[in-house]
Amino acid sequence: KAFHLGDFQANFGQGLTMSTGLAFGKSSIITNAKRNFNGFGAYRSLRENAYLRGTAVAFELNKFTVGVFASYKNVDGNAVTENDSLDSDAPLVTSNIQEDGGYHRTTSELEDKDVFSDFQTGLYAEYKLPFGRIGTANYARKLGAVLEPKVLPYNKFSFTGDSYFKNGLYYDIVVRNINFFGEISHSSFKNSFAQVHGALLSLNRKLDLSFVYRNFDKSFISLQSSGFGENSNVANEEGFYSGFTAKLNRSVSLLGYYDLFTFPWLRF
């Protein structure tokens, strides 16, 4: 079904477990509440670090689709060696991973270029139903530096370490005039979870509705995730979104939404 050698993207389900591409945020365009990810794709973005580099292959066998990938590259970050200057094997420590950067315009930006390695591998599987699809995405990541954000109240529950894994189950089902979609994802850091469940309803030719519930643990690993919500990170949020599109006539449509959300822990 797909074969990539070089730079590629991997996007699955509703983007909670893994999404290396871009996705629309919350808006009154109710169809943007749903992610329409389809596995591996070519990398055509200008973001220098937001890609996978290696190989990916997917096979379609009757109603099953199975894909695997492996990626190795160097990434930008604010890396330093731990304070033992006598130990030449002291591990690198970084406060962040600059997935969206890549400008390399100044001395400090050049110092952050390709300072540590990033290895990732994973697989996904989908089963095509008569009325939709269900699937699972799983991957592991090993960094060449220990990620240690500066300890501040708002990032008390942020991921620390040099390796993690994430697993997810997702679904996309159509029943008559209702499209149900969602994903439940687990991350290894503090055994945390994130989930999103939604529905797109077409009541008639003039009125469409959308409903989305999401609940992201405050310690969920938000790296390479693009879930629907108020916060840009897929963590520390619970909310319920409802939107509508009403076609008043051939030239005029009325759009609106109401979103009630809370943050269990402090934000920046």
mmCIF file with all atom_site columns, C-alpha atoms in Angstrom, residues 1 3 28 35 38 58-59 72 84 86 88 99 139 173 177 203 233 236 265:
data_model
loop_
_atom_site.group_PDB
_atom_site.id
_atom_site.type_symbol
_atom_site.label_atom_id
_atom_site.label_alt_id
_atom_site.label_comp_id
_atom_site.label_asym_id
_atom_site.label_entity_id
_atom_site.label_seq_id
_atom_site.pdbx_PDB_ins_code
_atom_site.Cartn_x
_atom_site.Cartn_y
_atom_site.Cartn_z
_atom_site.occupancy
_atom_site.B_iso_or_equiv
_atom_site.pdbx_formal_charge
_atom_site.auth_seq_id
_atom_site.auth_comp_id
_atom_site.auth_asym_id
_atom_site.auth_atom_id
_atom_site.pdbx_PDB_model_num
ATOM 1  C CA . LYS A 1 1   ? 0.000   0.000  0.000  1.00 0.00 ? 1   LYS A CA 1
ATOM 2  C CA . PHE A 1 3   ? 6.624   2.483  0.765  1.00 0.00 ? 3   PHE A CA 1
ATOM 3  C CA . SER A 1 28  ? -16.375 27.019 14.176 1.00 0.00 ? 28  SER A CA 1
ATOM 4  C CA . ARG A 1 35  ? -8.656  14.123 12.170 1.00 0.00 ? 35  ARG A CA 1
ATOM 5  C CA . ASN A 1 38  ? -4.230  7.611  7.005  1.00 0.00 ? 38  ASN A CA 1
ATOM 6  C CA . ALA A 1 58  ? 2.487   -0.742 4.706  1.00 0.00 ? 58  ALA A CA 1
ATOM 7  C CA . PHE A 1 59  ? 0.759   -3.811 3.287  1.00 0.00 ? 59  PHE A CA 1
ATOM 8  C CA . TYR A 1 72  ? 16.975  7.580  12.921 1.00 0.00 ? 72  TYR A CA 1
ATOM 9  C CA . ASP A 1 84  ? 30.985  16.063 36.168 1.00 0.00 ? 84  ASP A CA 1
ATOM 10 C CA . LEU A 1 86  ? 36.083  14.577 34.726 1.00 0.00 ? 86  LEU A CA 1
ATOM 11 C CA . SER A 1 88  ? 33.983  12.084 29.469 1.00 0.00 ? 88  SER A CA 1
ATOM 12 C CA . GLU A 1 99  ? 10.773  19.885 16.559 1.00 0.00 ? 99  GLU A CA 1
ATOM 13 C CA . TYR A 1 139 ? 5.759   3.129  18.777 1.00 0.00 ? 139 TYR A CA 1
ATOM 14 C CA . ILE A 1 173 ? -17.450 4.481  12.127 1.00 0.00 ? 173 ILE A CA 1
ATOM 15 C CA . ASN A 1 177 ? -26.121 9.908  9.075  1.00 0.00 ? 177 ASN A CA 1
ATOM 16 C CA . LEU A 1 203 ? -29.649 16.152 10.509 1.00 0.00 ? 203 LEU A CA 1
ATOM 17 C CA . ASN A 1 233 ? -0.250  20.222 23.991 1.00 0.00 ? 233 ASN A CA 1
ATOM 18 C CA . ASN A 1 236 ? -3.693  18.635 31.155 1.00 0.00 ? 236 ASN A CA 1
ATOM 19 C CA . TRP A 1 265 ? -3.156  21.624 36.633 1.00 0.00 ? 265 TRP A CA 1
#
